[in-house]
Amino acid sequence: MAVSVELTHVTKAFDTTLAVNDVSLKIETGEFFFLLGPSGCGKSTFLRIVAGFYKPDTGELRFDDTVMNNVPPHQRNTGMVFQNYALWPHMSVAENIEYGLTLRKLDKAERNEKITRALEMVQMEGYHDRAVNTLSGGQQQRIALARALVIEPSVLLLDEPISNLDAALRQQMRDEIKQIHDRTNITMFYVTHDQVDALSMADRMAIMQDGVIIQVGTPREVYQFPKNAFVASFVGETNFISGKVEQASNGSATIDTPIGTLRSETVYHELTTGTPVQCSIRPESLIINSAQDSGSQPENRITAKVTAVNYLGRIEEYQLIAADIPLKAVHYNPGTETKKPGDTVQLAISAAAVLPLPD
Ligand code: ATP
């Protein structure tokens, strides 16, 4: 049975490093929840607290209504999948998967049935007898998943499970892991520094920095309404233009910046005249027009110079400079017409795409 996982004011320190700093968070039953943050922010420590390998210094961990602080790892019914697979290389696929079932004292027929079902779930039917060290990295990671799933865990914990795979296989495994979640409805908790993992699979995600949870939300909420400049730059790419609020009211503001006054219609922080802000503008929101194109929409117009163009087929990336501020723009479905380095262009930015964030 899947459970909810709740941490209340959990702290864990190593000497003077506060790896997890007063974190309160609830992962709902059946949720696919991601913890996303840069290297060293405390993700693995957090996951190990949930698994039971570390005990919190303070605070409480619950699975549903049960306090888990003193429950040893093997009594938590958690499955784990690691980046390095952690399989026994000289055992067969079936022997690797069977281990957890033997510990639970299931009879042979039941073990075989569960192994077969777990292999089907990760699309590795018929691989029972293969030695693990004859499998590819992607296949080994599927077996690691099958081994974690076969015990029908209350929570499945995944620590950077696909980071060792090449780009194409990573994308395939993202689809498969998401499908496994959708089919099983297990509570899944996945820690990663890879925003694409989180954006593409998460029901909700938490962004962590220096042991603290900065923001929790759906991928869409976090991408569209980042709480601060760190989240805006860590989840997706963005341009920052620093400035000072001229005036703000009713969800809109004008901001004085080195490239002129920017108008924003997406103000969701407390802003008053004079507040220093970083205006976040996603590369896909910078529309490039010709220098002489006067256009009627949208209202923010900036003159910029193209410094580099990177054609990638499906998209075209532009490096630009405006009043000494480097900017990046992305165009989808680029046609045959292109701007060249050295061209002067007009950038148009919708007021809805300018996000003034606290400095
Ligand atoms: P990565 O993505 O690189 O694995 P992470 O976000 O998982 O990083 P943690 O491994 O949780 O981060 O580490 C958080 C902080 O706690 C780091 O500063 C790390 O050096 C420190 N730390 C983690 N484990 C220990 C330990 N056993 N002893 C001392 N310090 C530790």
Tab-separated table of C-alpha atoms and ligand atoms in Angstrom:
chain	number	residue	atom	x	y	z
A	1	MET	CA	0.000	0.000	0.000
A	2	ALA	CA	1.349	3.395	-0.968
A	3	VAL	CA	1.780	5.863	1.884
A	4	SER	CA	2.190	9.617	2.275
A	5	VAL	CA	5.595	10.855	3.469
A	6	GLU	CA	5.729	13.885	5.733
A	7	LEU	CA	8.735	15.670	7.187
A	8	THR	CA	8.161	18.257	9.883
A	9	HIS	CA	10.992	20.642	10.799
A	10	VAL	CA	13.636	18.059	9.897
A	11	THR	CA	17.279	19.033	10.323
A	12	LYS	CA	20.427	17.000	9.678
A	13	ALA	CA	23.939	18.366	10.171
A	14	PHE	CA	27.384	16.881	9.481
A	15	ASP	CA	29.862	18.712	11.721
A	16	THR	CA	29.259	22.334	10.768
A	17	THR	CA	27.388	21.615	7.488
A	18	LEU	CA	23.595	21.886	7.741
A	19	ALA	CA	22.780	19.422	4.950
A	20	VAL	CA	19.014	19.570	5.624
A	21	ASN	CA	17.882	22.736	7.367
A	22	ASP	CA	14.470	22.780	9.057
A	23	VAL	CA	12.576	21.176	6.167
A	24	SER	CA	8.821	20.637	6.328
A	25	LEU	CA	7.255	18.905	3.343
A	26	LYS	CA	4.454	16.458	2.581
A	27	ILE	CA	4.526	14.000	-0.317
A	28	GLU	CA	0.982	12.784	-0.912
A	29	THR	CA	-0.007	9.138	-1.306
A	30	GLY	CA	0.624	8.005	-4.874
A	31	GLU	CA	2.376	11.217	-5.832
A	32	PHE	CA	5.436	11.335	-8.124
A	33	PHE	CA	7.462	13.926	-6.231
A	34	PHE	CA	10.836	15.380	-7.214
A	35	LEU	CA	13.521	17.059	-5.154
A	36	LEU	CA	15.608	19.171	-7.518
A	37	GLY	CA	18.721	21.126	-6.663
A	38	PRO	CA	22.392	21.659	-7.462
A	39	SER	CA	25.170	19.362	-6.290
A	40	GLY	CA	25.708	19.515	-2.529
A	41	CYS	CA	22.327	21.105	-1.705
A	42	GLY	CA	21.296	18.159	0.509
A	43	LYS	CA	19.168	15.985	-1.804
A	44	SER	CA	20.809	12.650	-1.036
A	45	THR	CA	20.837	13.367	2.683
A	46	PHE	CA	17.100	14.071	2.493
A	47	LEU	CA	16.488	10.818	0.596
A	48	ARG	CA	18.583	8.864	3.089
A	49	ILE	CA	16.522	10.250	5.941
A	50	VAL	CA	13.375	8.935	4.222
A	51	ALA	CA	15.064	5.565	3.581
A	52	GLY	CA	16.244	5.345	7.193
A	53	PHE	CA	20.012	5.424	6.586
A	54	TYR	CA	20.212	8.726	8.498
A	55	LYS	CA	18.228	9.744	11.539
A	56	PRO	CA	17.128	13.392	11.649
A	57	ASP	CA	18.865	15.455	14.375
A	58	THR	CA	15.562	17.187	15.017
A	59	GLY	CA	12.054	16.980	13.584
A	60	GLU	CA	9.795	14.138	12.614
A	61	LEU	CA	9.372	11.810	9.650
A	62	ARG	CA	5.995	10.094	9.160
A	63	PHE	CA	4.678	7.511	6.712
A	64	ASP	CA	0.930	8.155	6.872
A	65	ASP	CA	0.329	8.598	10.609
A	66	THR	CA	3.270	6.488	11.773
A	67	VAL	CA	6.385	8.242	13.089
A	68	MET	CA	9.350	6.567	11.349
A	69	ASN	CA	12.347	8.233	13.068
A	70	ASN	CA	13.338	5.044	14.924
A	71	VAL	CA	12.192	2.434	12.362
A	72	PRO	CA	15.221	0.717	10.763
A	73	PRO	CA	15.559	0.864	6.945
A	74	HIS	CA	14.606	-2.791	6.315
A	75	GLN	CA	11.308	-2.317	8.138
A	76	ARG	CA	10.196	0.724	6.118
A	77	ASN	CA	9.130	-1.158	2.964
A	78	THR	CA	10.924	1.335	0.736
A	79	GLY	CA	12.392	0.376	-2.635
A	80	MET	CA	15.552	2.142	-3.782
A	81	VAL	CA	17.106	2.759	-7.193
A	82	PHE	CA	20.562	4.316	-7.366
A	83	GLN	CA	22.577	5.924	-10.137
A	84	ASN	CA	25.116	3.069	-10.102
A	85	TYR	CA	22.436	0.292	-10.259
A	86	ALA	CA	23.925	-1.550	-7.221
A	87	LEU	CA	23.168	-4.986	-8.685
A	88	TRP	CA	25.126	-8.182	-7.952
A	89	PRO	CA	27.080	-8.542	-11.205
A	90	HIS	CA	27.618	-12.299	-11.167
A	91	MET	CA	24.055	-13.240	-10.322
A	92	SER	CA	21.320	-13.729	-12.883
A	93	VAL	CA	18.597	-11.186	-13.450
A	94	ALA	CA	16.060	-13.380	-11.604
A	95	GLU	CA	18.397	-13.910	-8.622
A	96	ASN	CA	18.911	-10.157	-8.316
A	97	ILE	CA	15.189	-9.479	-8.321
A	98	GLU	CA	14.386	-12.442	-6.079
A	99	TYR	CA	16.510	-11.272	-3.149
A	100	GLY	CA	13.895	-9.018	-1.548
A	101	LEU	CA	11.223	-11.695	-1.961
A	102	THR	CA	13.368	-14.350	-0.263
A	103	LEU	CA	13.868	-11.977	2.667
A	104	ARG	CA	10.093	-11.707	2.879
A	105	LYS	CA	9.856	-15.532	2.952
A	106	LEU	CA	7.556	-15.924	-0.074
A	107	ASP	CA	7.334	-19.440	-1.562
A	108	LYS	CA	9.024	-20.272	-4.867
A	109	ALA	CA	5.895	-20.170	-7.051
A	110	GLU	CA	4.892	-16.778	-5.712
A	111	ARG	CA	8.442	-15.487	-6.123
A	112	ASN	CA	8.538	-16.620	-9.755
A	113	GLU	CA	5.203	-15.018	-10.531
A	114	LYS	CA	6.264	-11.698	-9.014
A	115	ILE	CA	9.629	-11.762	-10.821
A	116	THR	CA	7.868	-12.333	-14.143
A	117	ARG	CA	5.474	-9.459	-13.475
A	118	ALA	CA	8.299	-7.117	-12.438
A	119	LEU	CA	10.228	-7.963	-15.618
A	120	GLU	CA	7.126	-7.254	-17.706
A	121	MET	CA	6.763	-3.905	-15.982
A	122	VAL	CA	10.249	-2.816	-17.077
A	123	GLN	CA	9.904	-4.463	-20.518
A	124	MET	CA	12.566	-7.105	-19.872
A	125	GLU	CA	10.436	-10.244	-20.301
A	126	GLY	CA	12.508	-13.347	-20.996
A	127	TYR	CA	15.697	-12.069	-19.353
A	128	HIS	CA	15.366	-14.222	-16.187
A	129	ASP	CA	18.533	-16.245	-16.665
A	130	ARG	CA	20.896	-13.649	-18.125
A	131	ALA	CA	23.934	-12.743	-16.008
A	132	VAL	CA	23.618	-9.102	-15.024
A	133	ASN	CA	27.152	-8.308	-16.197
A	134	THR	CA	26.138	-9.168	-19.776
A	135	LEU	CA	23.457	-6.446	-19.867
A	136	SER	CA	23.781	-2.885	-21.176
A	137	GLY	CA	23.635	0.056	-18.738
A	138	GLY	CA	20.030	0.807	-19.670
A	139	GLN	CA	19.029	-2.841	-19.191
A	140	GLN	CA	20.785	-2.984	-15.832
A	141	GLN	CA	18.919	0.100	-14.691
A	142	ARG	CA	15.637	-1.573	-15.672
A	143	ILE	CA	16.581	-4.600	-13.561
A	144	ALA	CA	17.391	-2.286	-10.653
A	145	LEU	CA	13.918	-0.799	-11.091
A	146	ALA	CA	12.333	-4.273	-11.260
A	147	ARG	CA	14.169	-5.283	-8.091
A	148	ALA	CA	12.848	-2.222	-6.277
A	149	LEU	CA	9.305	-2.639	-7.605
A	150	VAL	CA	8.953	-6.371	-6.975
A	151	ILE	CA	8.562	-5.944	-3.221
A	152	GLU	CA	5.592	-3.628	-3.846
A	153	PRO	CA	7.156	-0.793	-1.839
A	154	SER	CA	5.108	1.756	0.069
A	155	VAL	CA	7.520	4.373	-1.290
A	156	LEU	CA	9.945	4.059	-4.188
A	157	LEU	CA	13.073	6.196	-3.723
A	158	LEU	CA	15.110	7.086	-6.801
A	159	ASP	CA	18.525	8.794	-6.530
A	160	GLU	CA	19.648	10.141	-9.944
A	161	PRO	CA	18.610	6.789	-11.481
A	162	ILE	CA	19.229	7.661	-15.132
A	163	SER	CA	22.235	10.008	-14.936
A	164	ASN	CA	24.638	7.337	-16.234
A	165	LEU	CA	22.683	6.721	-19.431
A	166	ASP	CA	23.170	8.465	-22.771
A	167	ALA	CA	20.761	11.238	-23.815
A	168	ALA	CA	18.453	9.141	-26.014
A	169	LEU	CA	18.153	6.346	-23.455
A	170	ARG	CA	17.549	8.862	-20.678
A	171	GLN	CA	14.555	10.222	-22.569
A	172	GLN	CA	13.225	6.705	-23.132
A	173	MET	CA	13.650	5.821	-19.439
A	174	ARG	CA	11.861	9.039	-18.412
A	175	ASP	CA	8.847	7.929	-20.427
A	176	GLU	CA	8.990	4.426	-18.994
A	177	ILE	CA	9.437	5.474	-15.362
A	178	LYS	CA	6.495	7.842	-15.715
A	179	GLN	CA	4.377	5.056	-17.217
A	180	ILE	CA	5.352	2.741	-14.354
A	181	HIS	CA	4.217	5.383	-11.914
A	182	ASP	CA	0.949	5.912	-13.764
A	183	ARG	CA	0.261	2.151	-13.803
A	184	THR	CA	1.247	1.366	-10.200
A	185	ASN	CA	0.380	4.609	-8.388
A	186	ILE	CA	3.212	4.007	-5.942
A	187	THR	CA	4.389	7.042	-3.988
A	188	MET	CA	7.627	7.902	-5.772
A	189	PHE	CA	10.332	10.257	-4.516
A	190	TYR	CA	13.048	11.114	-7.024
A	191	VAL	CA	16.094	13.294	-6.328
A	192	THR	CA	18.057	14.847	-9.163
A	193	HIS	CA	19.995	17.889	-10.323
A	194	ASP	CA	18.518	17.430	-13.827
A	195	GLN	CA	15.659	19.832	-14.435
A	196	VAL	CA	14.469	17.880	-17.495
A	197	ASP	CA	13.867	14.797	-15.319
A	198	ALA	CA	11.795	16.866	-12.932
A	199	LEU	CA	9.914	18.949	-15.498
A	200	SER	CA	9.007	15.940	-17.632
A	201	MET	CA	7.911	13.491	-14.923
A	202	ALA	CA	6.929	15.276	-11.711
A	203	ASP	CA	3.441	15.700	-10.332
A	204	ARG	CA	5.067	18.246	-8.018
A	205	MET	CA	8.622	19.253	-7.318
A	206	ALA	CA	10.581	20.976	-4.560
A	207	ILE	CA	13.572	23.166	-5.352
A	208	MET	CA	16.336	22.903	-2.756
A	209	GLN	CA	19.283	25.221	-2.132
A	210	ASP	CA	21.789	24.930	0.734
A	211	GLY	CA	19.601	22.508	2.691
A	212	VAL	CA	16.474	24.667	2.438
A	213	ILE	CA	13.353	24.106	0.316
A	214	ILE	CA	12.878	27.303	-1.682
A	215	GLN	CA	9.699	26.457	-3.614
A	216	VAL	CA	7.220	23.602	-4.062
A	217	GLY	CA	4.828	23.353	-7.001
A	218	THR	CA	3.895	21.628	-10.228
A	219	PRO	CA	6.480	21.899	-13.024
A	220	ARG	CA	4.285	24.491	-14.722
A	221	GLU	CA	3.922	26.604	-11.568
A	222	VAL	CA	7.647	26.537	-10.831
A	223	TYR	CA	8.651	27.363	-14.425
A	224	GLN	CA	6.043	30.091	-14.930
A	225	PHE	CA	6.121	31.621	-11.454
A	226	PRO	CA	9.594	31.060	-9.956
A	227	LYS	CA	9.849	32.338	-6.426
A	228	ASN	CA	13.234	33.988	-6.880
A	229	ALA	CA	16.115	34.434	-9.312
A	230	PHE	CA	17.790	31.180	-8.227
A	231	VAL	CA	14.714	29.103	-9.099
A	232	ALA	CA	14.208	30.982	-12.393
A	233	SER	CA	17.757	30.183	-13.501
A	234	PHE	CA	17.884	26.622	-12.136
A	235	VAL	CA	14.586	25.493	-13.685
A	236	GLY	CA	14.850	26.317	-17.363
A	237	GLU	CA	17.002	29.002	-18.912
A	238	THR	CA	16.360	32.682	-18.474
A	239	ASN	CA	17.671	36.193	-19.077
A	240	PHE	CA	18.066	38.549	-16.148
A	241	ILE	CA	17.848	42.319	-16.436
A	242	SER	CA	18.342	44.117	-13.155
A	243	GLY	CA	16.394	47.252	-12.387
A	244	LYS	CA	14.395	49.269	-9.869
A	245	VAL	CA	10.613	49.418	-9.578
A	246	GLU	CA	9.227	52.762	-10.805
A	247	GLN	CA	5.678	51.966	-9.790
A	248	ALA	CA	3.669	48.823	-9.008
A	249	SER	CA	-0.037	48.195	-8.532
A	250	ASN	CA	-2.658	45.506	-9.166
A	251	GLY	CA	-0.310	42.830	-10.482
A	252	SER	CA	1.570	45.065	-12.907
A	253	ALA	CA	4.651	47.257	-12.644
A	254	THR	CA	7.073	49.402	-14.579
A	255	ILE	CA	10.760	48.813	-13.983
A	256	ASP	CA	13.619	51.133	-14.788
A	257	THR	CA	16.469	49.100	-16.357
A	258	PRO	CA	19.667	49.854	-18.303
A	259	ILE	CA	17.836	48.860	-21.513
A	260	GLY	CA	14.885	51.162	-20.867
A	261	THR	CA	11.612	50.948	-18.978
A	262	LEU	CA	10.107	47.450	-18.921
A	263	ARG	CA	6.433	46.875	-18.227
A	264	SER	CA	5.359	43.721	-16.423
A	265	GLU	CA	1.897	42.283	-16.082
A	266	THR	CA	3.096	39.304	-14.055
A	267	VAL	CA	3.833	40.696	-10.616
A	268	TYR	CA	3.274	38.174	-7.813
A	269	HIS	CA	5.703	39.553	-5.233
A	270	GLU	CA	5.301	42.530	-2.929
A	271	LEU	CA	6.915	45.390	-4.894
A	272	THR	CA	7.074	49.057	-4.032
A	273	THR	CA	8.702	52.024	-5.734
A	274	GLY	CA	12.480	51.719	-5.506
A	275	THR	CA	12.570	47.944	-4.857
A	276	PRO	CA	15.585	46.423	-6.650
A	277	VAL	CA	14.526	43.451	-8.850
A	278	GLN	CA	15.873	41.016	-11.384
A	279	CYS	CA	13.536	40.854	-14.379
A	280	SER	CA	13.479	37.262	-15.608
A	281	ILE	CA	12.603	36.872	-19.286
A	282	ARG	CA	12.680	33.382	-20.830
A	283	PRO	CA	14.582	33.077	-24.149
A	284	GLU	CA	11.410	31.957	-25.944
A	285	SER	CA	9.724	35.226	-24.902
A	286	LEU	CA	12.203	37.457	-26.749
A	287	ILE	CA	10.677	38.021	-30.177
A	288	ILE	CA	13.148	39.204	-32.801
A	289	ASN	CA	11.967	41.693	-35.416
A	290	SER	CA	13.909	43.648	-38.024
A	291	ALA	CA	15.303	46.989	-36.882
A	292	GLN	CA	12.833	48.935	-39.032
A	293	ASP	CA	9.818	46.831	-37.967
A	294	SER	CA	7.661	49.178	-35.895
A	295	GLY	CA	4.966	46.562	-35.048
A	296	SER	CA	2.010	47.287	-32.805
A	297	GLN	CA	2.492	44.584	-30.095
A	298	PRO	CA	3.825	43.897	-27.560
A	299	GLU	CA	4.755	46.923	-25.507
A	300	ASN	CA	8.365	46.271	-24.419
A	301	ARG	CA	10.776	47.069	-27.236
A	302	ILE	CA	14.547	46.854	-27.042
A	303	THR	CA	17.193	47.501	-29.663
A	304	ALA	CA	19.855	44.790	-29.648
A	305	LYS	CA	22.713	43.499	-31.742
A	306	VAL	CA	23.038	39.848	-32.783
A	307	THR	CA	26.387	38.391	-31.654
A	308	ALA	CA	25.915	34.702	-32.580
A	309	VAL	CA	23.367	32.425	-34.228
A	310	ASN	CA	23.139	28.717	-33.516
A	311	TYR	CA	20.852	26.788	-35.903
A	312	LEU	CA	19.720	23.506	-34.352
A	313	GLY	CA	17.002	22.415	-36.785
A	314	ARG	CA	13.905	22.473	-34.606
A	315	ILE	CA	15.054	25.684	-32.921
A	316	GLU	CA	17.426	28.533	-33.571
A	317	GLU	CA	19.292	30.179	-30.702
A	318	TYR	CA	20.398	33.795	-30.823
A	319	GLN	CA	23.013	35.448	-28.617
A	320	LEU	CA	22.365	39.174	-28.458
A	321	ILE	CA	23.635	42.220	-26.656
A	322	ALA	CA	21.587	45.217	-25.525
A	323	ALA	CA	23.213	48.051	-23.550
A	324	ASP	CA	26.082	45.710	-22.613
A	325	ILE	CA	23.651	43.068	-21.277
A	326	PRO	CA	24.021	39.671	-22.977
A	327	LEU	CA	20.674	38.087	-23.880
A	328	LYS	CA	19.575	34.793	-25.345
A	329	ALA	CA	16.567	34.247	-27.605
A	330	VAL	CA	15.135	31.005	-28.955
A	331	HIS	CA	12.951	30.658	-32.019
A	332	TYR	CA	10.986	27.539	-32.808
A	333	ASN	CA	10.494	26.236	-36.359
A	334	PRO	CA	13.076	28.600	-37.851
A	335	GLY	CA	12.409	29.210	-41.520
A	336	THR	CA	14.946	30.024	-44.184
A	337	GLU	CA	15.259	33.660	-43.226
A	338	THR	CA	17.758	34.317	-40.484
A	339	LYS	CA	19.520	37.164	-38.775
A	340	LYS	CA	23.298	37.288	-38.878
A	341	PRO	CA	25.913	38.276	-36.326
A	342	GLY	CA	26.265	42.059	-36.484
A	343	ASP	CA	22.609	42.692	-37.432
A	344	THR	CA	20.732	45.247	-35.359
A	345	VAL	CA	17.292	43.999	-34.394
A	346	GLN	CA	14.259	45.047	-32.389
A	347	LEU	CA	13.313	42.724	-29.524
A	348	ALA	CA	9.682	42.688	-28.516
A	349	ILE	CA	8.647	41.266	-25.148
A	350	SER	CA	5.100	40.816	-23.956
A	351	ALA	CA	4.460	42.441	-20.557
A	352	ALA	CA	3.136	39.045	-19.385
A	353	ALA	CA	6.612	37.510	-19.980
A	354	VAL	CA	8.534	39.970	-17.772
A	355	LEU	CA	8.824	38.541	-14.232
A	356	PRO	CA	10.276	41.011	-11.702
A	357	LEU	CA	11.833	38.835	-8.966
A	358	PRO	CA	13.310	39.909	-5.636
A	359	ASP	CA	17.019	40.656	-6.008
B	1	ATP	P1	25.042	15.575	-5.089
B	1	ATP	O1	24.014	15.957	-6.128
B	1	ATP	O2	26.413	16.060	-5.444
B	1	ATP	O3	24.985	14.137	-4.696
B	1	ATP	P2	23.426	16.362	-2.819
B	1	ATP	O4	22.513	17.495	-3.132
B	1	ATP	O5	22.855	15.003	-2.809
B	1	ATP	O6	24.686	16.435	-3.755
B	1	ATP	P3	24.325	15.753	-0.141
B	1	ATP	O7	25.112	14.559	-0.560
B	1	ATP	O8	23.061	15.514	0.589
B	1	ATP	O9	24.042	16.714	-1.378
B	1	ATP	O10	25.280	16.680	0.748
B	1	ATP	C1	24.823	17.879	1.367
B	1	ATP	C2	25.974	18.486	2.151
B	1	ATP	O11	26.288	17.655	3.265
B	1	ATP	C3	27.258	18.640	1.361
B	1	ATP	O12	27.896	19.817	1.780
B	1	ATP	C4	28.061	17.415	1.750
B	1	ATP	O13	29.449	17.658	1.649
B	1	ATP	C5	27.628	17.201	3.178
B	1	ATP	N1	27.659	15.764	3.557
B	1	ATP	C6	26.863	14.801	3.032
B	1	ATP	N2	27.130	13.609	3.611
B	1	ATP	C7	28.115	13.824	4.517
B	1	ATP	C8	28.813	12.994	5.458
B	1	ATP	N3	28.546	11.696	5.560
B	1	ATP	N4	29.758	13.582	6.221
B	1	ATP	C9	30.039	14.899	6.141
B	1	ATP	N5	29.390	15.748	5.277
B	1	ATP	C10	28.444	15.224	4.482
